Amino acid sequence: MSYREVGEVRDGMQIDWDVPIKMDDGIVLRADVYRPLAKGKHPVLLSYGPYGKWLHFEDGYESAWRRMIEKHPDVAAGSTNKYQNWEVVDPEKWVPDGYACVRVDSRGCGRSPGYVELWSPREAEDFAAAIGWAGRQPWSNGKVGLNGISYYAMNQWQVACLDPKHLAAMCIWEGAADFYRDVSHHGGILCTFLQNWYDMQVKTVQHGVGQRGHRSRMNGDWVAGPPTLTAEELGAQRFDFGQLAFEHALDDTFWRSRTPDWSKVKVPLLSAANWGGQGLHPRGNFEGFVRAASKQKWLEAHGIEHWTHFYTDYGIAIQKRFFDYFLKGKRNGWDKEPKVRLQVRHPDKFVERHESAWPIPRTRWTKFHLDPANQELAAAAPKSPGVLAFAALGDGVTFLSRPLDRATEITGPIAARLNVSSSTRDADLFLVVRVLSPNLQEVVFQGALDPHTPVAQGWLRASHRKLDPKLSEAYRPYHAHDEKQPLKPKQPYTLDIEIWPTSIVVPAGHRIALSVRGRDYVYPGGSGGRLSNMKNEFTGCGPFLHDDPRDRPAAVFGGTTTLHFGKGRENYLLLPVIPPKR
């Protein structure tokens, strides 16, 4: 058994396999380099992550690949597709334009040995070292750009804080940023996605899976080799991410060590969000765009599947203009590009529009008040006192607006205020913003993963209601998550709840709805099927479920939740209504 460490000319590229990159502690990570045949110095696009650089997209994510190329033939066009790899660039679409593409297997994954500790400070240091290595190579022009989806986007925020010398620009495509709020604990409620994802997409390509894993169709060698280790040996070489997420129930040093210091993110950046990525990706892209110290930063937001637009002609064209400007010095007008490019969502289409800032400056922040009398979203707050109670682990209550008399655009972050009591010492609130047709059928969308995704979602555990006053905005409450404040049974408390950003033009005659639930949303129209790389069937929330009984014991969360109305107890949904441009 040995590393490949060979180079060859293929498909108009010089490909160097398993190139060694030595870290400061002696661990040698392995990289593949795809570069032009022409001599000279080239800008570098680099990615660092755990998914196995030799695992072909179709072999690891067959259903996602099939769906993408069937619906978007431009993805497969112009490439042999031999080197397609999950959530990173296709070198055949970049090398001909003079780019060198570098894929690095992260520590402990794929072809790189070591201990797996995802998104850790050690990984960020490794990533920075790989950027430095790429910037010093004789075929490099010294400018390194970072590009990739999800994991390959999320760790860009972290490494940017280290300010590695050769880092010149980064494209964060659908990447979370705050590992507590965006990934592990939505509103303080444990999300089981992290454990399931770790089992399905990381452990399966851990370094040492070897001959029990995939053989690469790219070069015929073992994706997660060369060695083949025992199950016990593999277990000793990785942390237990799911258990650690459960144990770290507050935003403590474990999570903060993985969260960027926005004041240190100064590199030029393009942040691309997905409206339908509820539960993982859109929040970090919006937060990062707003809070990063970078003076040169742009925001793009789109829809459809999580993995698709990164590879379409639309996505690649934007990425190339951005990187051509910062890595090649090409005067292509990118410096005059609008700061915000939105694919505004309609029930049947997307319409591109450019804006100057986020949130959109002309937003009319509009309160829709919850009225218990008819479970209505109303223009005015109810004057009479009242209560609405529901089973704390049940489907809750839904408030409906009247049919809209004109088309209404809602684009931006959303917030809600509720006055809540519980029969126990805590309660979990699941808020779902929905759109209903005139005959009360729900209008849902192809989300980042689930084909039946509602307009927007937000979550809050009542004992985590404490706000950070410095970071909170009326339209985006920011919870501290640094202590638990148990409820006194039957005593009302005011809760401000963050609902993740969205975009939808609601047609005239349709209604806006807010569901206040005690458990995850379920699409009423039936199953959304499943993906080959996910454990669960999709029922409206994709894989982003909150159903770990250890986190939600019935004795604490299985009582009765009550909404309280009346004088001094305002309950509302705050929506970002966007008037037409003048």
Coordinates of C-alpha atoms in Angstrom, one line a residue:
M1 CA 0.0 0.0 0.0
S2 CA 1.3 3.4 -0.9
Y3 CA 0.2 6.9 -1.9
R4 CA -0.1 7.5 -5.6
E5 CA 2.1 10.6 -5.9
V6 CA 2.1 10.5 -9.7
G7 CA 1.3 13.0 -12.4
E8 CA -0.3 12.5 -15.8
V9 CA -1.7 14.4 -18.7
R10 CA -5.4 13.8 -19.2
D11 CA -8.2 15.6 -20.9
G12 CA -6.2 18.7 -21.6
M13 CA -4.9 19.0 -18.0
Q14 CA -1.8 18.2 -16.0
I15 CA -3.2 16.1 -13.1
D16 CA -1.0 15.4 -10.1
W17 CA -2.5 12.9 -7.6
D18 CA -1.9 12.7 -3.9
V19 CA 0.6 15.6 -3.7
P20 CA 1.9 15.7 -0.1
I21 CA 1.4 18.9 2.0
K22 CA 3.2 18.6 5.3
M23 CA 1.6 20.3 8.4
D24 CA 3.6 21.8 11.3
D25 CA 2.9 18.8 13.5
G26 CA 4.3 16.3 10.9
I27 CA 0.9 15.1 9.5
V28 CA 1.0 14.9 5.7
L29 CA -2.2 15.9 3.9
R30 CA -2.9 14.8 0.4
A31 CA -4.0 17.1 -2.5
D32 CA -4.9 16.7 -6.2
V33 CA -3.8 19.4 -8.5
Y34 CA -5.5 20.0 -11.9
R35 CA -3.7 22.7 -13.9
P36 CA -3.2 24.0 -17.5
L37 CA -0.6 22.3 -19.7
A38 CA 0.8 25.7 -20.7
K39 CA 3.8 26.8 -18.7
G40 CA 3.4 29.8 -16.6
K41 CA 1.9 30.9 -13.3
H42 CA -1.8 30.4 -12.7
P43 CA -4.4 31.6 -10.2
V44 CA -5.5 28.8 -7.8
L45 CA -8.9 27.7 -6.7
L46 CA -8.6 25.6 -3.6
S47 CA -11.0 23.5 -1.5
Y48 CA -10.3 21.7 1.8
G49 CA -12.8 19.2 3.2
P50 CA -13.8 15.7 4.3
Y51 CA -15.8 14.2 1.5
G52 CA -13.0 12.3 -0.4
K53 CA -11.4 14.0 -3.3
W54 CA -11.4 10.8 -5.4
L55 CA -15.1 10.0 -4.8
H56 CA -17.0 10.7 -8.0
F57 CA -20.1 12.8 -7.5
E58 CA -22.3 10.1 -9.0
D59 CA -20.9 7.3 -6.9
G60 CA -21.3 9.1 -3.6
Y61 CA -24.5 11.1 -4.3
E62 CA -26.2 9.2 -7.1
S63 CA -29.7 10.6 -6.7
A64 CA -28.6 14.2 -6.5
W65 CA -26.3 13.9 -9.6
R66 CA -29.1 12.2 -11.6
R67 CA -31.7 14.9 -10.7
M68 CA -29.3 17.7 -11.4
I69 CA -28.2 16.7 -14.9
E70 CA -31.7 15.7 -15.9
K71 CA -33.2 19.1 -14.9
H72 CA -30.1 21.2 -15.8
P73 CA -28.3 19.7 -18.8
D74 CA -25.9 22.7 -18.9
V75 CA -24.2 21.2 -15.8
A76 CA -22.9 18.2 -17.8
A77 CA -22.4 20.0 -21.0
G78 CA -18.8 21.0 -22.0
S79 CA -17.2 18.4 -19.7
T80 CA -16.4 14.7 -19.7
N81 CA -17.6 14.8 -16.1
K82 CA -14.9 12.3 -15.2
Y83 CA -13.6 14.5 -12.3
Q84 CA -16.9 15.7 -10.8
N85 CA -16.7 15.7 -7.0
W86 CA -19.4 16.6 -4.5
E87 CA -19.7 20.3 -3.8
V88 CA -16.4 21.4 -5.4
V89 CA -15.6 22.9 -8.9
D90 CA -15.4 20.8 -12.0
P91 CA -11.7 21.3 -13.2
E92 CA -12.7 20.8 -16.8
K93 CA -14.7 24.0 -16.6
W94 CA -12.0 26.1 -15.0
V95 CA -8.6 24.8 -16.1
P96 CA -9.2 25.8 -19.8
D97 CA -9.6 29.4 -18.5
G98 CA -6.2 29.3 -16.9
Y99 CA -7.0 28.2 -13.4
A100 CA -5.2 25.6 -11.3
C101 CA -7.7 23.6 -9.2
V102 CA -6.5 22.1 -5.9
R103 CA -8.5 19.7 -3.8
V104 CA -7.2 18.8 -0.4
D105 CA -8.5 16.0 1.7
S106 CA -8.9 17.2 5.2
R107 CA -7.1 15.7 8.2
G108 CA -8.3 12.1 8.8
C109 CA -10.5 11.9 5.6
G110 CA -10.1 10.5 2.2
R111 CA -6.4 10.1 1.4
S112 CA -5.2 12.2 4.4
P113 CA -4.3 10.5 7.7
G114 CA -4.9 12.0 11.1
Y115 CA -7.6 12.6 13.7
V116 CA -11.0 13.7 12.5
E117 CA -12.2 16.8 14.3
L118 CA -14.4 18.7 11.9
W119 CA -14.3 22.5 11.7
S120 CA -11.8 22.6 14.6
P121 CA -9.1 25.2 15.1
R122 CA -6.6 22.6 14.0
E123 CA -8.5 22.2 10.7
A124 CA -8.5 25.9 10.1
E125 CA -4.7 25.9 10.7
D126 CA -4.3 23.1 8.2
F127 CA -6.5 25.0 5.7
A128 CA -4.3 28.1 6.1
A129 CA -1.2 26.0 5.6
A130 CA -2.6 24.5 2.4
I131 CA -3.4 28.0 1.1
G132 CA 0.2 29.0 1.8
W133 CA 1.5 25.9 0.1
A134 CA -0.6 26.6 -3.0
G135 CA 0.5 30.2 -3.2
R136 CA 4.2 29.2 -3.2
Q137 CA 4.2 26.6 -5.9
P138 CA 6.1 27.4 -9.1
W139 CA 2.9 27.0 -11.2
S140 CA 1.0 29.5 -9.0
N141 CA 0.7 33.2 -9.5
G142 CA 0.5 33.6 -5.7
K143 CA -3.2 34.3 -5.6
V144 CA -5.4 31.7 -4.1
G145 CA -9.2 31.8 -4.2
L146 CA -11.5 29.5 -2.1
N147 CA -14.6 28.1 -3.7
G148 CA -17.1 25.4 -2.8
I149 CA -20.5 24.5 -1.4
S150 CA -21.5 23.7 2.2
Y151 CA -18.5 22.3 4.1
Y152 CA -16.2 23.8 1.5
A153 CA -17.9 27.1 2.1
M154 CA -18.4 27.0 5.9
N155 CA -14.7 26.6 6.7
Q156 CA -13.8 29.5 4.5
W157 CA -15.2 31.9 7.1
Q158 CA -12.9 30.2 9.7
V159 CA -9.7 30.3 7.7
A160 CA -10.3 33.9 6.6
C161 CA -9.9 34.9 10.3
L162 CA -6.3 33.6 10.1
D163 CA -5.6 35.9 7.2
P164 CA -3.3 33.5 5.3
K165 CA -0.8 35.4 3.1
H166 CA -1.9 34.2 -0.3
L167 CA -5.6 34.2 0.2
A168 CA -7.0 36.7 -2.3
A169 CA -10.8 36.1 -2.6
M170 CA -13.4 33.5 -1.5
C171 CA -16.8 32.4 -2.8
I172 CA -18.9 31.0 0.1
W173 CA -21.7 29.1 -1.7
E174 CA -24.4 28.1 0.7
G175 CA -22.2 27.9 3.8
A176 CA -23.3 28.1 7.4
A177 CA -21.1 30.2 9.7
D178 CA -22.4 29.9 13.3
F179 CA -22.1 26.2 14.2
Y180 CA -24.4 26.5 17.2
R181 CA -27.2 28.6 15.8
D182 CA -27.0 27.5 12.1
V183 CA -26.2 23.9 12.5
S184 CA -26.5 22.1 15.8
H185 CA -29.1 23.9 17.9
H186 CA -31.9 25.8 16.2
G187 CA -33.1 28.3 18.7
G188 CA -31.4 26.1 21.4
I189 CA -33.2 22.9 20.1
L190 CA -30.9 20.1 19.2
C191 CA -31.0 19.2 15.5
T192 CA -30.3 15.5 14.6
F193 CA -28.9 16.4 11.2
L194 CA -25.4 16.7 12.4
Q195 CA -25.2 13.1 13.7
N196 CA -26.9 11.6 10.7
W197 CA -24.8 13.6 8.2
Y198 CA -21.6 12.6 10.1
D199 CA -22.6 8.9 9.8
M200 CA -23.5 9.0 6.2
Q201 CA -21.1 11.4 4.5
V202 CA -17.9 11.6 6.7
K203 CA -17.5 8.2 8.4
T204 CA -18.0 6.5 5.1
V205 CA -14.9 8.2 3.6
Q206 CA -12.7 8.4 6.7
H207 CA -9.1 7.7 6.0
G208 CA -8.5 4.0 6.6
V209 CA -11.9 2.7 5.3
G210 CA -9.8 1.6 2.4
Q211 CA -10.9 -1.5 0.6
R212 CA -14.3 -1.5 2.5
G213 CA -15.1 1.8 0.8
H214 CA -15.2 3.1 -2.8
R215 CA -12.7 2.5 -5.5
S216 CA -12.3 5.8 -7.5
R217 CA -13.5 5.9 -11.0
M218 CA -11.1 8.7 -11.5
N219 CA -7.9 6.6 -11.2
G220 CA -8.9 3.1 -10.0
D221 CA -7.5 3.5 -6.5
W222 CA -9.1 3.5 -3.0
V223 CA -10.9 6.7 -2.2
A224 CA -10.3 6.4 1.6
G225 CA -7.0 4.5 1.6
P226 CA -4.3 3.4 1.2
P227 CA -4.7 1.5 4.5
T228 CA -7.7 -0.5 5.5
L229 CA -8.2 -0.2 9.3
T230 CA -10.4 -2.1 11.7
A231 CA -13.6 -0.5 13.0
E232 CA -11.9 0.1 16.4
E233 CA -8.9 1.7 14.8
L234 CA -11.2 4.0 12.8
G235 CA -13.2 4.9 15.9
A236 CA -10.0 5.9 17.8
Q237 CA -9.2 8.3 15.0
R238 CA -12.3 10.5 15.1
F239 CA -14.3 12.5 17.6
D240 CA -18.0 11.7 18.3
F241 CA -19.6 14.7 16.8
G242 CA -23.2 13.7 17.5
Q243 CA -22.5 13.0 21.2
L244 CA -20.5 16.2 21.6
A245 CA -23.3 18.2 20.0
F246 CA -25.7 16.8 22.6
E247 CA -23.3 17.4 25.5
H248 CA -22.7 21.0 24.5
A249 CA -26.2 22.3 24.8
L250 CA -25.2 25.9 25.1
D251 CA -23.1 28.2 22.9
D252 CA -19.9 27.5 24.8
T253 CA -16.2 27.4 23.9
F254 CA -16.7 24.2 21.9
W255 CA -18.9 26.0 19.5
R256 CA -17.3 29.4 19.7
S257 CA -13.9 27.9 18.7
R258 CA -15.6 27.0 15.4
T259 CA -17.4 30.4 14.8
P260 CA -15.7 33.2 12.9
D261 CA -14.6 36.5 14.4
W262 CA -16.3 38.7 11.8
S263 CA -13.9 41.6 12.6
K264 CA -11.1 39.5 11.2
V265 CA -12.8 38.5 7.9
K266 CA -11.3 41.1 5.6
V267 CA -10.7 39.2 2.3
P268 CA -12.9 40.1 -0.7
L269 CA -15.9 37.7 -0.7
L270 CA -19.0 36.6 -2.6
S271 CA -21.6 35.1 -0.3
A272 CA -24.3 33.0 -2.1
A273 CA -27.4 31.9 -0.1
N274 CA -30.3 29.6 -0.9
W275 CA -33.8 30.7 0.1
G276 CA -34.8 27.1 0.6
G277 CA -31.9 26.1 2.8
Q278 CA -33.9 26.3 6.1
G279 CA -32.1 24.4 8.8
L280 CA -28.5 24.8 7.5
H281 CA -27.4 27.3 4.9
P282 CA -29.0 30.6 4.3
R283 CA -28.6 32.2 7.7
G284 CA -24.8 32.1 7.7
N285 CA -24.5 33.6 4.2
F286 CA -26.7 36.6 5.2
E287 CA -25.0 37.0 8.6
G288 CA -21.5 36.8 7.0
F289 CA -22.3 39.3 4.3
V290 CA -23.6 41.8 6.8
R291 CA -21.1 41.3 9.6
A292 CA -17.8 40.5 7.8
A293 CA -15.3 43.4 8.0
S294 CA -14.5 43.0 4.3
K295 CA -14.7 46.2 2.4
Q296 CA -15.3 44.3 -0.9
K297 CA -18.2 42.0 -0.4
W298 CA -21.2 40.8 -2.4
L299 CA -24.4 38.8 -1.7
E300 CA -26.3 36.5 -4.1
A301 CA -29.4 34.6 -3.2
H302 CA -31.1 31.9 -5.3
G303 CA -33.5 28.9 -5.0
I304 CA -33.8 25.3 -6.1
E305 CA -31.6 22.4 -4.9
H306 CA -28.6 23.0 -2.6
W307 CA -26.1 21.6 -5.0
T308 CA -27.4 22.8 -8.4
H309 CA -26.7 26.5 -9.2
F310 CA -23.1 26.2 -8.2
Y311 CA -22.7 24.0 -11.3
T312 CA -25.1 25.7 -13.7
D313 CA -24.0 28.2 -16.3
Y314 CA -25.7 30.9 -14.2
G315 CA -23.6 30.1 -11.1
I316 CA -20.3 29.5 -12.9
A317 CA -20.6 32.8 -14.8
I318 CA -20.9 34.8 -11.6
Q319 CA -18.1 32.9 -9.9
K320 CA -15.7 33.4 -12.9
R321 CA -16.4 37.1 -13.1
F322 CA -15.6 37.4 -9.4
F323 CA -12.4 35.3 -9.5
D324 CA -11.2 36.8 -12.8
Y325 CA -11.3 40.2 -11.2
F326 CA -9.5 39.3 -7.9
L327 CA -7.2 36.5 -9.0
K328 CA -6.3 37.5 -12.6
G329 CA -6.6 41.2 -12.2
K330 CA -9.0 41.3 -15.1
R331 CA -10.9 44.6 -15.5
N332 CA -14.3 43.1 -16.2
G333 CA -16.4 45.6 -14.3
W334 CA -16.9 43.4 -11.2
D335 CA -16.0 46.3 -9.0
K336 CA -19.2 48.0 -10.3
E337 CA -21.3 44.9 -9.7
P338 CA -24.4 45.6 -7.5
K339 CA -23.7 44.5 -3.9
V340 CA -26.8 42.4 -3.8
R341 CA -28.1 40.1 -6.5
L342 CA -31.4 38.4 -5.6
Q343 CA -33.4 35.8 -7.5
V344 CA -36.7 36.9 -6.1
R345 CA -39.0 34.0 -5.7
H346 CA -42.6 33.7 -7.1
P347 CA -44.8 30.6 -6.9
D348 CA -43.8 29.6 -10.4
K349 CA -40.5 31.4 -11.2
F350 CA -37.6 33.5 -10.0
V351 CA -37.0 37.1 -11.2
E352 CA -33.5 38.6 -10.8
R353 CA -33.2 42.0 -9.1
H354 CA -30.3 44.0 -7.9
E355 CA -30.2 45.9 -4.6
S356 CA -27.7 48.1 -2.8
A357 CA -27.7 46.5 0.6
W358 CA -29.2 43.8 2.9
P359 CA -31.7 44.0 4.4
I360 CA -33.2 45.9 1.5
P361 CA -33.1 49.6 2.5
R362 CA -36.7 50.4 1.4
T363 CA -38.2 47.5 3.4
R364 CA -41.5 48.3 5.1
W365 CA -41.4 46.3 8.3
T366 CA -45.0 45.3 8.8
K367 CA -46.6 43.7 11.8
F368 CA -49.3 41.1 11.3
H369 CA -50.9 40.7 14.7
L370 CA -52.1 37.3 16.0
D371 CA -55.8 37.5 16.9
P372 CA -57.1 34.5 18.9
A373 CA -60.8 35.1 18.1
N374 CA -60.6 33.7 14.6
Q375 CA -57.0 32.7 14.6
E376 CA -56.3 35.5 12.2
L377 CA -53.2 37.5 11.2
A378 CA -54.7 41.0 11.5
A379 CA -53.6 44.6 11.0
A380 CA -54.4 45.6 14.6
A381 CA -53.7 43.9 17.9
P382 CA -56.7 42.4 19.6
K383 CA -58.0 44.5 22.5
S384 CA -59.7 41.8 24.5
P385 CA -57.6 39.3 26.6
G386 CA -57.6 35.7 25.6
V387 CA -55.6 32.5 25.5
L388 CA -55.0 29.7 23.0
A389 CA -53.6 26.4 24.3
F390 CA -52.2 23.4 22.4
A391 CA -50.3 20.2 23.2
A392 CA -46.7 21.1 23.6
L393 CA -45.5 18.3 21.4
G394 CA -48.3 18.7 18.9
D395 CA -49.2 20.5 15.7
G396 CA -50.1 23.7 17.5
V397 CA -52.3 26.5 16.0
T398 CA -52.3 28.4 12.7
F399 CA -53.1 32.0 12.1
L400 CA -54.3 33.1 8.7
S401 CA -54.4 36.5 7.0
R402 CA -57.3 37.6 4.9
P403 CA -56.8 37.1 1.2
L404 CA -54.3 39.7 -0.1
D405 CA -55.9 42.4 -2.3
R406 CA -52.6 42.8 -4.2
A407 CA -49.4 40.9 -4.9
T408 CA -47.1 41.4 -1.9
E409 CA -43.4 40.8 -1.9
I410 CA -41.8 39.5 1.4
T411 CA -38.0 39.5 1.1
G412 CA -35.7 39.6 4.1
P413 CA -35.3 38.4 7.7
I414 CA -38.5 37.8 9.7
A415 CA -39.2 37.9 13.4
A416 CA -42.1 37.1 15.7
R417 CA -43.0 38.0 19.3
L418 CA -45.1 35.6 21.3
N419 CA -46.4 35.7 24.9
V420 CA -46.1 32.1 26.1
S421 CA -46.6 30.0 29.2
S422 CA -46.0 26.3 29.7
S423 CA -47.5 23.8 32.1
T424 CA -43.9 22.7 32.7
R425 CA -40.5 24.4 33.1
D426 CA -39.9 24.7 29.4
A427 CA -41.4 24.7 25.9
D428 CA -40.1 24.4 22.3
L429 CA -41.6 26.7 19.7
F430 CA -41.5 25.8 16.0
L431 CA -42.7 28.7 13.8
V432 CA -43.6 28.2 10.1
V433 CA -44.4 31.1 7.7
R434 CA -46.6 29.7 5.0
V435 CA -48.5 30.8 1.9
L436 CA -51.9 29.3 1.1
S437 CA -53.8 29.5 -2.3
P438 CA -57.4 30.9 -2.5
N439 CA -58.6 27.3 -2.0
L440 CA -56.3 26.9 1.1
Q441 CA -53.7 24.6 -0.5
E442 CA -50.3 25.3 0.7
V443 CA -47.7 26.7 -1.7
V444 CA -44.4 25.0 -1.1
F445 CA -41.1 25.0 -3.0
Q446 CA -38.2 22.9 -4.1
G447 CA -35.9 23.7 -1.2
A448 CA -32.2 23.1 -0.8
L449 CA -33.1 19.5 -0.1
D450 CA -36.8 18.9 0.5
P451 CA -39.2 19.3 -2.5
H452 CA -42.0 20.5 -0.2
T453 CA -40.3 23.4 1.7
P454 CA -42.4 26.1 3.3
V455 CA -41.7 29.8 2.9
A456 CA -39.7 30.2 6.2
Q457 CA -39.0 28.6 9.5
G458 CA -37.8 29.7 13.0
W459 CA -37.3 27.9 16.3
L460 CA -36.9 28.8 20.0
R461 CA -36.6 26.9 23.2
A462 CA -38.3 29.1 25.8
S463 CA -35.6 28.7 28.4
H464 CA -33.2 30.2 25.8
R465 CA -35.2 33.4 25.4
K466 CA -32.3 35.6 26.6
L467 CA -31.3 38.1 24.0
D468 CA -27.9 39.6 23.1
P469 CA -28.8 43.3 23.3
K470 CA -25.8 44.4 21.2
L471 CA -26.5 42.0 18.3
S472 CA -30.3 41.9 18.3
E473 CA -32.4 43.9 15.8
A474 CA -36.2 44.1 15.8
Y475 CA -36.2 42.1 12.6
R476 CA -33.5 39.7 13.7
P477 CA -33.5 38.7 17.4
Y478 CA -30.1 37.3 18.4
H479 CA -30.2 34.9 21.3
A480 CA -27.3 34.6 23.7
H481 CA -27.7 30.8 24.3
D482 CA -25.2 31.1 27.2
E483 CA -27.6 30.1 30.0
K484 CA -30.9 28.3 30.6
Q485 CA -33.7 30.3 32.2
P486 CA -36.3 27.7 33.2
L487 CA -40.0 28.8 33.1
K488 CA -42.3 29.0 36.1
P489 CA -45.2 26.8 35.1
K490 CA -48.3 28.8 33.9
Q491 CA -46.4 32.1 34.0
P492 CA -46.4 34.0 30.7
Y493 CA -43.1 35.1 29.2
T494 CA -42.4 37.3 26.2
L495 CA -40.4 35.5 23.5
D496 CA -38.7 37.1 20.5
I497 CA -38.1 34.5 17.8
E498 CA -35.8 34.7 14.8
I499 CA -37.2 33.3 11.6
W500 CA -34.6 32.8 8.9
P501 CA -34.6 35.1 5.8
T502 CA -36.7 34.3 2.8
S503 CA -38.2 35.7 -0.4
I504 CA -41.6 35.2 -1.9
V505 CA -44.0 37.3 -3.9
V506 CA -47.4 36.3 -2.6
P507 CA -50.1 36.6 -5.4
A508 CA -53.3 38.6 -4.9
G509 CA -56.0 36.4 -3.4
H510 CA -53.5 34.2 -1.5
R511 CA -53.1 34.2 2.3
I512 CA -50.1 34.4 4.6
A513 CA -50.1 32.0 7.5
L514 CA -48.1 31.5 10.7
S515 CA -48.2 28.1 12.3
V516 CA -47.0 28.0 16.0
R517 CA -46.1 24.4 16.6
G518 CA -44.6 22.1 19.2
R519 CA -42.7 19.9 16.7
D520 CA -41.2 19.9 13.2
Y521 CA -43.3 21.1 10.3
V522 CA -44.9 18.3 8.2
Y523 CA -46.0 19.0 4.7
P524 CA -49.7 18.0 4.5
G525 CA -49.5 16.7 0.9
G526 CA -47.4 13.6 1.4
S527 CA -43.8 12.3 1.1
G528 CA -41.0 14.1 -0.7
G529 CA -39.0 10.9 -1.2
R530 CA -35.4 10.6 -0.1
L531 CA -31.8 11.1 -1.2
S532 CA -29.3 8.3 -1.4
N533 CA -26.9 10.2 1.0
M534 CA -29.6 10.9 3.7
K535 CA -31.1 8.6 6.3
N536 CA -34.6 9.9 6.5
E537 CA -37.6 10.3 4.2
F538 CA -38.4 14.0 3.4
T539 CA -41.6 15.2 5.0
G540 CA -41.2 19.0 4.7
C541 CA -38.0 19.7 6.7
G542 CA -35.6 17.6 4.8
P543 CA -33.0 16.1 7.2
F544 CA -33.2 19.0 9.6
L545 CA -35.3 17.4 12.4
H546 CA -35.5 18.0 16.1
D547 CA -36.6 14.6 17.4
D548 CA -33.9 13.4 19.7
P549 CA -35.8 12.2 22.8
R550 CA -32.8 12.9 25.0
D551 CA -33.1 16.6 24.1
R552 CA -36.9 16.8 24.4
P553 CA -38.0 14.5 27.3
A554 CA -41.8 14.3 27.6
A555 CA -41.7 15.2 31.3
V556 CA -40.3 18.7 30.3
F557 CA -41.6 19.3 26.8
G558 CA -44.8 17.2 26.7
G559 CA -47.2 19.4 28.6
T560 CA -49.4 22.2 27.4
T561 CA -48.2 25.5 25.7
T562 CA -50.5 28.5 26.0
L563 CA -50.4 31.8 24.0
H564 CA -51.6 34.8 25.9
F565 CA -53.3 37.9 24.4
G566 CA -54.5 41.2 25.5
K567 CA -53.2 44.5 26.8
G568 CA -49.5 44.6 27.3
R569 CA -49.1 41.3 25.5
E570 CA -48.4 41.9 21.9
N571 CA -48.2 38.9 19.6
Y572 CA -47.1 39.5 16.0
L573 CA -45.3 38.4 12.9
L574 CA -42.9 41.1 11.6
L575 CA -42.6 40.7 7.8
P576 CA -40.2 42.5 5.4
V577 CA -42.7 43.9 2.8
I578 CA -40.9 45.3 -0.2
P579 CA -42.5 48.0 -2.2
P580 CA -41.7 48.3 -6.0
K581 CA -38.6 50.2 -7.0
R582 CA -39.3 53.8 -8.1

